[in-house]
Amino acid sequence: MLYLDGAERSELEPLLATGLFAGVTTNPTILDRAGLTGDDVESLLAWSRDRGVGTFFAQATGEDLPGLRRSATRLATLGSDVVVKLCATVEGLTVGRELTRSGSRILITAVYHPMQMALADAAGAEFIAPYVGRATDRGRDGIELVRRMAAITRTPRILAASLRSPEQVAEALAAGAQDVTLSPAVARAALRDELTMAAAAEFEAIGR
């Protein structure tokens, strides 16, 4: 499935209107870039639901285990369409396992090593998010990361993130990702391939 990675309403709205995207993924950095904080998650969720978003991903935060647990529990109460994002840390995986035991949905994020696939599976995660672009930036092969994760197990679902271009999106899907999340910029680029646009313009000119 295709998701949109963003929180800026003016960027999300025209893309959601296409009906092509299954949901919205957010994190504290994305919220901050849009001038939002964790306190704005509920209003963004309500706005997204009004536009047909089926799944909304929100990240729990906390300076220690109790704080992370409180944040994650609050997000989990927002509805069955909310997936709680937790980093692949000891604390995140611990809280994640607690949530899945109570029936909540989680995604393990900030993933850079294939072994974290097995850890997320043990936590009962529905999704796991390898950071493809960031891993590559740091000297690790992001696409190979996805490929090795897919070879370990098909659950949780691999939702590839930190994708820098339509080409990288295609590579992640070919490597075994079941889902991808695209920034609005990458989504727009994917929707407007230059050769496709040229062909469409040619057809329109002939059809006049």
XYZ file of C-alpha atoms in Angstrom:
208
model
C 0.000 0.000 0.000
C 0.986 3.628 -0.496
C 1.055 6.092 2.389
C 1.844 9.793 2.600
C 4.572 10.912 4.989
C 3.618 14.406 6.097
C 1.595 16.726 8.293
C 1.240 19.870 6.187
C -2.444 19.922 5.294
C -2.024 21.998 2.131
C 0.412 19.405 0.740
C -1.547 16.345 1.842
C -5.002 17.417 0.704
C -4.589 17.309 -3.115
C -2.758 13.999 -2.891
C -5.368 12.414 -0.614
C -8.036 13.605 -3.042
C -6.644 11.186 -5.652
C -7.824 8.253 -3.538
C -4.522 6.473 -4.144
C -3.094 6.669 -0.629
C -4.183 4.383 2.191
C -3.119 6.622 5.039
C -0.791 9.159 6.575
C 2.434 8.594 8.498
C 3.807 11.179 10.910
C 6.608 11.561 13.442
C 7.829 14.388 15.700
C 10.164 15.765 13.009
C 7.391 15.866 10.419
C 5.023 17.554 12.870
C 7.652 20.143 13.742
C 8.272 20.971 10.088
C 4.550 21.663 9.740
C 4.573 23.902 12.812
C 2.790 21.286 14.915
C 3.491 19.387 18.129
C 2.272 16.182 19.691
C -0.668 18.138 21.071
C -1.900 18.630 17.494
C -2.064 14.937 16.626
C -5.747 14.565 17.462
C -6.791 17.499 15.275
C -4.638 16.222 12.390
C -6.164 12.788 12.844
C -9.694 14.213 12.709
C -8.800 16.227 9.592
C -7.339 13.109 7.966
C -10.406 11.011 8.754
C -12.602 13.647 7.125
C -10.571 13.126 3.942
C -10.940 9.378 3.896
C -7.671 8.343 5.508
C -7.988 4.734 6.604
C -4.832 4.399 8.705
C -3.019 7.092 10.652
C 0.454 6.545 12.130
C 1.494 8.595 15.183
C 4.747 8.259 17.108
C 4.949 7.884 20.877
C 7.685 9.774 22.729
C 9.026 9.756 26.257
C 12.296 10.384 28.046
C 11.986 7.146 30.011
C 9.946 3.944 29.967
C 7.004 5.296 32.026
C 6.838 8.421 29.873
C 6.931 6.424 26.652
C 4.265 4.093 28.003
C 1.945 7.013 28.838
C 2.416 8.573 25.412
C 1.861 5.294 23.568
C -1.199 4.395 25.624
C -2.772 7.791 24.909
C -2.263 7.362 21.170
C -3.622 3.821 21.241
C -6.916 5.083 22.696
C -7.544 7.372 19.703
C -9.062 4.594 17.617
C -8.503 1.328 15.784
C -7.370 3.268 12.716
C -4.358 4.607 14.651
C -1.054 2.727 14.544
C 1.357 3.682 17.316
C 4.923 4.170 16.118
C 7.731 3.190 18.483
C 11.482 3.301 17.889
C 13.384 0.015 17.736
C 14.926 0.568 21.174
C 14.648 -1.578 24.286
C 12.018 0.804 25.637
C 10.130 1.028 22.368
C 10.018 -2.722 21.871
C 8.989 -3.270 25.500
C 6.106 -0.823 25.293
C 5.215 -2.168 21.872
C 4.835 -5.687 23.235
C 2.635 -4.384 26.032
C 0.387 -2.636 23.525
C 0.033 -5.596 21.182
C -0.882 -7.850 24.080
C -3.806 -5.525 24.750
C -4.833 -5.520 21.087
C -3.317 -2.233 19.911
C -1.593 -1.786 16.565
C 2.079 -0.795 16.429
C 4.828 0.025 13.961
C 8.487 -0.289 14.886
C 10.405 2.601 13.344
C 13.938 3.990 12.941
C 15.091 0.583 11.705
C 18.633 0.238 10.346
C 19.508 -3.457 10.813
C 17.731 -6.582 9.492
C 17.839 -8.233 12.928
C 15.355 -5.606 14.083
C 12.813 -7.403 11.877
C 12.902 -10.375 14.241
C 12.652 -8.103 17.277
C 9.613 -6.311 15.845
C 8.013 -9.665 15.055
C 8.587 -10.779 18.649
C 6.877 -7.588 19.824
C 3.830 -8.428 17.707
C 4.253 -5.411 15.430
C 1.945 -5.063 12.442
C 4.449 -2.862 10.573
C 8.170 -2.135 10.584
C 9.773 0.920 8.964
C 13.328 0.652 7.634
C 14.859 4.066 6.920
C 16.093 3.370 3.412
C 17.518 6.775 2.479
C 19.017 7.505 5.866
C 20.628 4.062 6.068
C 22.253 4.634 2.686
C 23.440 8.077 3.762
C 25.202 6.463 6.718
C 27.077 3.914 4.645
C 24.573 1.073 4.824
C 22.709 -0.194 1.762
C 19.084 0.753 2.403
C 17.675 -1.415 -0.365
C 19.720 -4.409 0.770
C 18.369 -3.765 4.275
C 14.828 -4.197 2.939
C 15.817 -7.298 0.978
C 17.386 -8.987 4.015
C 14.437 -8.073 6.233
C 12.032 -9.604 3.721
C 14.092 -12.811 3.735
C 13.741 -13.169 7.520
C 9.940 -13.165 7.715
C 6.955 -11.639 5.934
C 5.503 -10.341 9.205
C 5.461 -7.594 10.273
C 4.713 -5.767 7.031
C 7.701 -3.816 5.745
C 6.707 -0.170 5.332
C 9.753 1.378 3.695
C 10.399 4.982 4.764
C 12.928 7.733 4.082
C 12.578 7.253 0.348
C 14.201 10.009 -1.691
C 12.874 9.435 -5.214
C 10.368 7.395 -7.258
C 13.311 5.215 -8.344
C 14.137 4.387 -4.718
C 10.464 3.655 -4.031
C 10.407 1.155 -6.892
C 13.628 -0.455 -5.672
C 12.231 -0.851 -2.150
C 9.068 -2.499 -3.451
C 11.089 -4.811 -5.690
C 13.266 -5.733 -2.692
C 10.238 -6.955 -0.756
C 8.569 -4.004 0.960
C 4.801 -4.510 1.096
C 4.173 -0.833 1.811
C 5.928 2.481 1.245
C 5.446 5.958 2.658
C 6.181 8.874 0.368
C 6.867 12.502 1.140
C 4.496 14.808 -0.764
C 7.399 15.811 -3.025
C 8.191 12.208 -3.974
C 4.487 11.431 -4.404
C 4.077 14.376 -6.778
C 7.121 13.285 -8.771
C 5.762 9.744 -9.046
C 2.447 11.065 -10.309
C 4.025 13.223 -12.999
C 6.630 11.182 -14.871
C 7.967 13.415 -17.630
C 7.597 10.826 -20.403
C 4.057 9.969 -19.345
C 3.135 13.645 -19.253
C 4.623 14.148 -22.730
C 2.699 11.188 -24.115
C -0.544 12.418 -22.540
C -0.013 15.874 -24.037
C 0.619 14.305 -27.466
C -2.578 12.277 -27.287
C -4.563 15.369 -26.291
C -3.096 17.349 -29.190
C -4.024 14.642 -31.711
C -7.494 14.267 -30.233
C -8.428 17.907 -30.683
